[in-house]
CSV table of C-alpha atoms in Angstrom, one decimal:
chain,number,residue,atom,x,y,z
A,1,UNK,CA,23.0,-4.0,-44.6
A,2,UNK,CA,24.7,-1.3,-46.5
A,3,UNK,CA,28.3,-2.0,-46.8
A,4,UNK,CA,30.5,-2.3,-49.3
A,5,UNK,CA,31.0,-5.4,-51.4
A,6,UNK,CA,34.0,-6.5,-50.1
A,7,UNK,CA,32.6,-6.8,-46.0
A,8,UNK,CA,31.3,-9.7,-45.0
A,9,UNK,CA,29.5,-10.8,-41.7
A,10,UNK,CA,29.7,-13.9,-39.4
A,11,UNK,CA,27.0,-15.3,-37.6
A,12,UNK,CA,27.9,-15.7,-34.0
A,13,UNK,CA,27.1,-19.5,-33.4
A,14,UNK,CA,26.2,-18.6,-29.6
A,15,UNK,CA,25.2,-14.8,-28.2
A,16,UNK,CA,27.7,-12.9,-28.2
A,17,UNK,CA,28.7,-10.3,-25.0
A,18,UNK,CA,27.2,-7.4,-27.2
A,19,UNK,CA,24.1,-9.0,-27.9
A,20,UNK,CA,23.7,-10.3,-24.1
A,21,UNK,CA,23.9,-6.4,-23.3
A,22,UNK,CA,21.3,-5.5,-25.6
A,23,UNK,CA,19.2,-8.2,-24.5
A,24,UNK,CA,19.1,-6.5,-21.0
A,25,UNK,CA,19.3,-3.2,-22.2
A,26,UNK,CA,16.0,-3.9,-24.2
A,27,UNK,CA,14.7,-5.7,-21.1
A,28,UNK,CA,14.8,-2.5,-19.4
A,29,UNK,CA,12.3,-0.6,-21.2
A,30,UNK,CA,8.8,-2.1,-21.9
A,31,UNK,CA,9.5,-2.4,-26.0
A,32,UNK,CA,11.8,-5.1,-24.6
A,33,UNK,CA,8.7,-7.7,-24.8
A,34,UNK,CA,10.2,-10.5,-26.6
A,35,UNK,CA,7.4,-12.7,-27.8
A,36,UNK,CA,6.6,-16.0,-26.0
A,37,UNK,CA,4.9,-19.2,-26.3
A,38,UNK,CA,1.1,-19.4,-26.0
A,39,UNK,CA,1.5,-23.5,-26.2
A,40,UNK,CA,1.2,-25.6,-22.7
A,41,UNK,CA,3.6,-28.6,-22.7
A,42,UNK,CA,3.2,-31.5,-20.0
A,43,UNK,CA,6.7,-30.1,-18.4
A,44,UNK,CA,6.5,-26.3,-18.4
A,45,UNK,CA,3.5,-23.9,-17.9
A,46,UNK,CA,2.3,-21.4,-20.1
A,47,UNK,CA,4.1,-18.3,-20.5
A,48,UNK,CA,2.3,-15.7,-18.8
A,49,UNK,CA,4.7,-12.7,-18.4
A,50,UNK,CA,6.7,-11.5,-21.3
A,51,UNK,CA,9.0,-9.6,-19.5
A,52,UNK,CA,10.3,-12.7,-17.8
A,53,UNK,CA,12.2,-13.5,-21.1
A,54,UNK,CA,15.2,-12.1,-21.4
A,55,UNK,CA,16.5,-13.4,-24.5
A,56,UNK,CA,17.1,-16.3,-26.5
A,57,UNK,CA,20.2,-18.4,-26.4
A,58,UNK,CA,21.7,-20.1,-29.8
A,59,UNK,CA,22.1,-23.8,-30.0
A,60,UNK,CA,26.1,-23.9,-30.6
A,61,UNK,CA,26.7,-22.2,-26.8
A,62,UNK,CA,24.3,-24.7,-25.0
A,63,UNK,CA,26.6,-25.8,-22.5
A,64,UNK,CA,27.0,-22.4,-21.6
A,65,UNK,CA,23.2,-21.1,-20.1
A,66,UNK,CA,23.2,-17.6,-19.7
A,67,UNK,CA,21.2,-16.6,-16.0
A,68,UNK,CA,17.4,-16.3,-16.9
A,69,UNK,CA,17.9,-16.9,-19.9
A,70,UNK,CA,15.2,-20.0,-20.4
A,71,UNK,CA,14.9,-19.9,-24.2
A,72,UNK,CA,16.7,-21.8,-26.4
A,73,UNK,CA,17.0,-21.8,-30.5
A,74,UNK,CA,18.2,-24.7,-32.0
A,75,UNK,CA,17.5,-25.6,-35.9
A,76,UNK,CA,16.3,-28.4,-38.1
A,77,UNK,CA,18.9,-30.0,-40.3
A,78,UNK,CA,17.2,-27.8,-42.8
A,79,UNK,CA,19.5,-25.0,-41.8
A,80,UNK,CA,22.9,-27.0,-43.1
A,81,UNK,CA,23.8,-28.9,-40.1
A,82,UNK,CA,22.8,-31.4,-37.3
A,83,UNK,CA,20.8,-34.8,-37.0
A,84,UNK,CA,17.7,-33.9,-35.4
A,85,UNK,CA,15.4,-35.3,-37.2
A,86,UNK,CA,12.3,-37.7,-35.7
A,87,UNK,CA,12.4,-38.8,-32.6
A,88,UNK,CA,15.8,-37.8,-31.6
A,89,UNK,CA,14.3,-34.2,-32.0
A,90,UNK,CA,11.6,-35.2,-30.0
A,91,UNK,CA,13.6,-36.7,-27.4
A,92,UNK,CA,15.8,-33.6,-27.7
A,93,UNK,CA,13.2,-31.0,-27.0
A,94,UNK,CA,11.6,-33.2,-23.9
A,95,UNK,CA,15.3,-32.8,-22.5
A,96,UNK,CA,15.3,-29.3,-22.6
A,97,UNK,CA,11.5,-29.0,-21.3
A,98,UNK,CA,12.4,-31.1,-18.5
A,99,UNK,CA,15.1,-28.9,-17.6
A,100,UNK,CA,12.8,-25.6,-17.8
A,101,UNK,CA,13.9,-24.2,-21.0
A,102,UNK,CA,12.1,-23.3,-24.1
A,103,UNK,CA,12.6,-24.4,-27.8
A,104,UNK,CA,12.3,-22.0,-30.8
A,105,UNK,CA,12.4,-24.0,-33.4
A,106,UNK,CA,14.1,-23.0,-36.9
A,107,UNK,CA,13.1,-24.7,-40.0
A,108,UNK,CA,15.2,-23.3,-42.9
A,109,UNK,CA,13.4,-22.6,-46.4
A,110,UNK,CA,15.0,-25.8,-49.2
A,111,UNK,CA,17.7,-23.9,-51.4
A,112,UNK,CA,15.3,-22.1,-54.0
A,113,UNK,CA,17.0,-24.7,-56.5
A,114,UNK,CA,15.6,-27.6,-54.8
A,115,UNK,CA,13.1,-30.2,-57.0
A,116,UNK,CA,11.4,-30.5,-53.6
A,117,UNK,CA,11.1,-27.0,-52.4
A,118,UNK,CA,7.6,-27.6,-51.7
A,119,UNK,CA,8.2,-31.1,-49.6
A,120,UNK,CA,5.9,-31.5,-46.3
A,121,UNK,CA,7.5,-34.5,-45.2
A,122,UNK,CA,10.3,-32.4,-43.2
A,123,UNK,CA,7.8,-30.2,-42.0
A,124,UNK,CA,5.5,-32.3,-40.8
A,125,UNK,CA,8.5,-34.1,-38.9
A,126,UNK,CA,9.3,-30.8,-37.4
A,127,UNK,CA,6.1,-30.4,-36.3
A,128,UNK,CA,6.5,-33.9,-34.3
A,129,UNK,CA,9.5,-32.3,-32.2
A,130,UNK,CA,7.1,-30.5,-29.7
A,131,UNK,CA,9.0,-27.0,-29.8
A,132,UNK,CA,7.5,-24.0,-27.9
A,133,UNK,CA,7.5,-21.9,-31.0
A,134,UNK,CA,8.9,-22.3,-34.5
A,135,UNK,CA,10.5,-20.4,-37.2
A,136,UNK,CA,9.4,-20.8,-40.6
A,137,UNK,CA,12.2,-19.7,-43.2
A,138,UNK,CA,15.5,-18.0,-42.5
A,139,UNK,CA,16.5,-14.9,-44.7
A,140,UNK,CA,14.3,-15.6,-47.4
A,141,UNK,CA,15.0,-12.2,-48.4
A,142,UNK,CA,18.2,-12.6,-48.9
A,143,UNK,CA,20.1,-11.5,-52.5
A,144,UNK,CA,23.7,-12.1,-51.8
A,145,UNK,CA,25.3,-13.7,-54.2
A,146,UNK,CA,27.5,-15.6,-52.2
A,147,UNK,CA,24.5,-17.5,-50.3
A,148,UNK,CA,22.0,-16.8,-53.4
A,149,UNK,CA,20.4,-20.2,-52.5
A,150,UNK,CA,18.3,-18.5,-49.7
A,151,UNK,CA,16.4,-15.9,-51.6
A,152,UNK,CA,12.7,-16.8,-52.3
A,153,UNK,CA,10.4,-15.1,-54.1
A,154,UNK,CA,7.8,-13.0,-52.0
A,155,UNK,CA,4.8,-15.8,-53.8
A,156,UNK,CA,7.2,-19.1,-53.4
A,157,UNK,CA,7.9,-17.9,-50.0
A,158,UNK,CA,4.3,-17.2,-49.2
A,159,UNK,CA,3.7,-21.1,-50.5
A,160,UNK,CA,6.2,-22.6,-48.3
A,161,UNK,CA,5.7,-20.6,-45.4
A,162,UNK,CA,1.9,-21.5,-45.7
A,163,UNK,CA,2.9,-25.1,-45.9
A,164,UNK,CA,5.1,-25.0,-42.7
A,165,UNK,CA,2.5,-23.1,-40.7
A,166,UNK,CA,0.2,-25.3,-41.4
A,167,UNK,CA,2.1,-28.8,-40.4
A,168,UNK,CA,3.1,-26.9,-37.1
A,169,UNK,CA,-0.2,-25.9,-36.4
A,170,UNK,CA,-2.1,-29.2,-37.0
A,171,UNK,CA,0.1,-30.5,-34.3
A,172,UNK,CA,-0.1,-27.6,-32.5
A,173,UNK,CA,-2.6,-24.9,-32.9
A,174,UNK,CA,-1.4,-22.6,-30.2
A,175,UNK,CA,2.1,-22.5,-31.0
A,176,UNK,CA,3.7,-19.3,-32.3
A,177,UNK,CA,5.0,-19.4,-36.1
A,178,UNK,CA,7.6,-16.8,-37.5
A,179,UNK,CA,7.4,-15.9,-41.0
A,180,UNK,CA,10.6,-16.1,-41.6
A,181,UNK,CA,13.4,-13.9,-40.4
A,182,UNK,CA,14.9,-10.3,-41.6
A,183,UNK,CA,17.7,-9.9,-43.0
A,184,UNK,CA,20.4,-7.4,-41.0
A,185,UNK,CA,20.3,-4.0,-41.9
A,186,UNK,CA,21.6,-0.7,-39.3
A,187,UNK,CA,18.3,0.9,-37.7
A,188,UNK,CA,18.1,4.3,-38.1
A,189,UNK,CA,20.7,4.4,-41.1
A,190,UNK,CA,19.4,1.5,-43.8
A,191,UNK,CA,16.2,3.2,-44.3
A,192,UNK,CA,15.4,1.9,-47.7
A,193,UNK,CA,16.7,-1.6,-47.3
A,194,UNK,CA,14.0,-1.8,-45.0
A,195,UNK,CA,11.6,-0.3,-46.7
A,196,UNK,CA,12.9,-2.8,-49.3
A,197,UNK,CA,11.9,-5.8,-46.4
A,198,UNK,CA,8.4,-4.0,-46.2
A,199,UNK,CA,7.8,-4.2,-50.1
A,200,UNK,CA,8.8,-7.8,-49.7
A,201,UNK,CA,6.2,-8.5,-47.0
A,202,UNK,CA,3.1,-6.7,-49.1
A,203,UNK,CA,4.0,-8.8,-52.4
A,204,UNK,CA,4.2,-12.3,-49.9
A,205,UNK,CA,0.7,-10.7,-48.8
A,206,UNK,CA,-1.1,-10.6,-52.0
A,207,UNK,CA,0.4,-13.6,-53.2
A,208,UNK,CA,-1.3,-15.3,-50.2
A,209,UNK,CA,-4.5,-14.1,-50.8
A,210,UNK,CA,-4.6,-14.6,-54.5
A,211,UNK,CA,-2.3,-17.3,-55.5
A,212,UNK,CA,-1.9,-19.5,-52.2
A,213,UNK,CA,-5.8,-18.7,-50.8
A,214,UNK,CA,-7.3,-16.4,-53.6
A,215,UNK,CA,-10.1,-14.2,-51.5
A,216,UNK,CA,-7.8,-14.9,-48.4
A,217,UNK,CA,-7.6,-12.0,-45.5
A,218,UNK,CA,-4.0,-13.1,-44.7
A,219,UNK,CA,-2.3,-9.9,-43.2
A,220,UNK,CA,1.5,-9.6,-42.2
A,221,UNK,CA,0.9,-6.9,-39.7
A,222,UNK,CA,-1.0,-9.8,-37.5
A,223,UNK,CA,2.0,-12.3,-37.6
A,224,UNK,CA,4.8,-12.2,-35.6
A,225,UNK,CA,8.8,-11.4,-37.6
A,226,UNK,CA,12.2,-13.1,-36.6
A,227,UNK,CA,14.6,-10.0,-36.8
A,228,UNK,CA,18.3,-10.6,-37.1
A,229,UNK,CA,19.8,-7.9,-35.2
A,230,UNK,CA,23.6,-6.2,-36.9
A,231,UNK,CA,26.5,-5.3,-34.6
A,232,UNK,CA,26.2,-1.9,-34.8
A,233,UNK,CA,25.5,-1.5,-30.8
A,234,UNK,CA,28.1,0.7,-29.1
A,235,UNK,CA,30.2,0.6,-32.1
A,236,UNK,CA,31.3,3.2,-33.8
A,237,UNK,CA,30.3,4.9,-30.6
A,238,UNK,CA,29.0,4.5,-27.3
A,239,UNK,CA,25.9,6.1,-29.0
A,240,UNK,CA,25.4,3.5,-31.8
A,241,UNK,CA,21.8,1.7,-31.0
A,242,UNK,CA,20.9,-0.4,-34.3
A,243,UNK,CA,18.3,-2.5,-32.6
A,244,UNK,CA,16.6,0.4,-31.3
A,245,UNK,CA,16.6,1.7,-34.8
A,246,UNK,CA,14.8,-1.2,-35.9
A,247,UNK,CA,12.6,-1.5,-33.7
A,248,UNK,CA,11.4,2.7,-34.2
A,249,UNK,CA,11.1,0.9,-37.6
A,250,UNK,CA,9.1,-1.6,-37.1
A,251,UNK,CA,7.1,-0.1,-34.4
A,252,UNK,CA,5.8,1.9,-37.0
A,253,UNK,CA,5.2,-0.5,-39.4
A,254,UNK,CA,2.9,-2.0,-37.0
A,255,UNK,CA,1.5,0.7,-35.8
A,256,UNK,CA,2.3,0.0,-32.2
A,257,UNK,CA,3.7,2.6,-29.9
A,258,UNK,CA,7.1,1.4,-29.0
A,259,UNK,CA,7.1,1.9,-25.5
A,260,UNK,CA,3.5,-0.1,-25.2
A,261,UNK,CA,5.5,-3.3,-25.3
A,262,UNK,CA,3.4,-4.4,-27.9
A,263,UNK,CA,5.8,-4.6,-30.5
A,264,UNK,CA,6.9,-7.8,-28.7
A,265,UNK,CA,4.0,-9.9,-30.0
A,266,UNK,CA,5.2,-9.1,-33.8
A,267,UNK,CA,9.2,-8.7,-33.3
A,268,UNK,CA,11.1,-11.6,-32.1
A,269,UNK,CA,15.2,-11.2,-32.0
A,270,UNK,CA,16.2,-14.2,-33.1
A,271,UNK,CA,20.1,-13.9,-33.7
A,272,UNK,CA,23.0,-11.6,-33.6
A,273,UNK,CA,25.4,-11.0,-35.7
A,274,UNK,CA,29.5,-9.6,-35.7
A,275,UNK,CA,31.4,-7.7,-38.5
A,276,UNK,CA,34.8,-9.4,-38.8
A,277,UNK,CA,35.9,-8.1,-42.1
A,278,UNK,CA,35.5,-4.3,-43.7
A,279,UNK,CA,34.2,-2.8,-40.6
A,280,UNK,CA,36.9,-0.8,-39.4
A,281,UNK,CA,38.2,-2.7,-36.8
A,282,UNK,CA,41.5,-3.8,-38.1
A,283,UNK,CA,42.8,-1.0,-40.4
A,284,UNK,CA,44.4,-4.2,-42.0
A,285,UNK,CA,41.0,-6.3,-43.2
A,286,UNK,CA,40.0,-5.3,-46.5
């Protein structure tokens, strides 16, 4: 996101008012499509209708189910926090199923410092958990240098992510696997950051098919993208639509007509985020 150095962000640990209203706002309109789990499970169905979905909730406001909202994104200690691991993810994930609500799955890339960056055994324990649809990799884009840990080459990341989509797949094929997700940049105004993001995915690409599976056919516009959406929606005015932005973006990156809905089956909004500090909010934040 363009800003300047001093602003930082904060992840909302559960979905915020803001990005509830989006959710419906997007909803609305058929480019709202959020994608949805191809995988049968003994407790719910197969998704049939995307437009049933209308969003996914975060794992730190649980307790707090938002109406039809049946999706649920909870993350692998991987991410920096939380025990499930083995069979109490399993036995997590069967909860949640037996209650009617979906599991995405997020499985966070090792800090690109780690001796075991290119370790199975935590993937193929995810893989165990039985989640509806998984996330490999979190802002592997990433060059901040406050959380420089996350950033990943294009050909490590194409490694690792090949390595995770595999273990989830051998458990099960069907499932839907993210390649990773995008950092936050303003739709509409961040034009070459994004551009940036697209550079990123060609270079994972090649590496793919020449490094990680030389003669491959591996092709990013096939696979679906987490997309972290920013807060600019209704700020700084009633007119502000960053997640429309993006998805106009992305839409054309695709080459799908955004109001086809099938932008859903490659975009998947996978968190929110809020400006706290340097946004113009407080005239007294620096």
């Amino acid at each position: 996101m363009s800003a300047q150095p001093a602003q930082r962000r904060m992840v909302f640990s559960g979905i915020s008012t803001l990005f509830v209203l989006c959710m419906l706002l997007l909803l609305a309109t058929p480019q709202a499509a959020f994608a949805a789990s191809q995988a049968s499970t003994k407790a719910l169905p197969p998704v049939t209708n995307l437009g049933q979905i209308q969003g996914i909730q975060s794992q730190g406001n649980a307790t707090t189910p938002y109406p039809g909202m049946k999706w649920l994104r909870i993350g692998y200690p991987s991410c920096g926090w939380g025990n499930l691991t083995g069979q109490l993810l399993q036995n997590t994930i069967q909860n949640y199923h037996r209650q009617g609500v979906r599991i995405l799955l997020t499985v966070c890339q090792p800090p690109n410092t780690s001796p075991n960056l290119y370790d199975t055994a935590p993937l193929n324990d995810a893989a165990q958990g039985g989640a509806d649809a998984v996330q490999c990799g979190n802002e592997e884009m990433k060059q901040d240098p406050s959380v420089a840990f996350l950033y990943l080459t294009p050909t490590q990341f194409a490694r690792w992510y090949d390595l995770c989509q595999n273990a989830m797949h051998q458990v099960q094929p069907t499932i839907p696997v993210l390649v990773g997700s995008l950092d936050p940049h303003v739709g509409g105004i961040d034009y070459w950051p994004l551009v940036a993001q697209v550079d990123y995915l060609n270079q994972m690409q090649t590496a793919m098919n020449t490094i990680v599976h030389p003669g491959g056919t591996w092709d990013w516009h096939t696979q679906a993208l987490g997309l972290i959406d920013t807060w600019h929606n209704g700020y700084p005015t009633s007119a502000s639509n960053s997640l429309y932005g993006l998805f106009v973006f992305w839409a054309q990156q695709f080459n799908v007509s955004l109001s086809s809905g099938a932008l859903g089956q490659h975009i998947w909004v996978v968190e929110g985020t809020g400006c706290f500090v340097g946004c113009g909010l407080d005239p007294t934040n620096a």
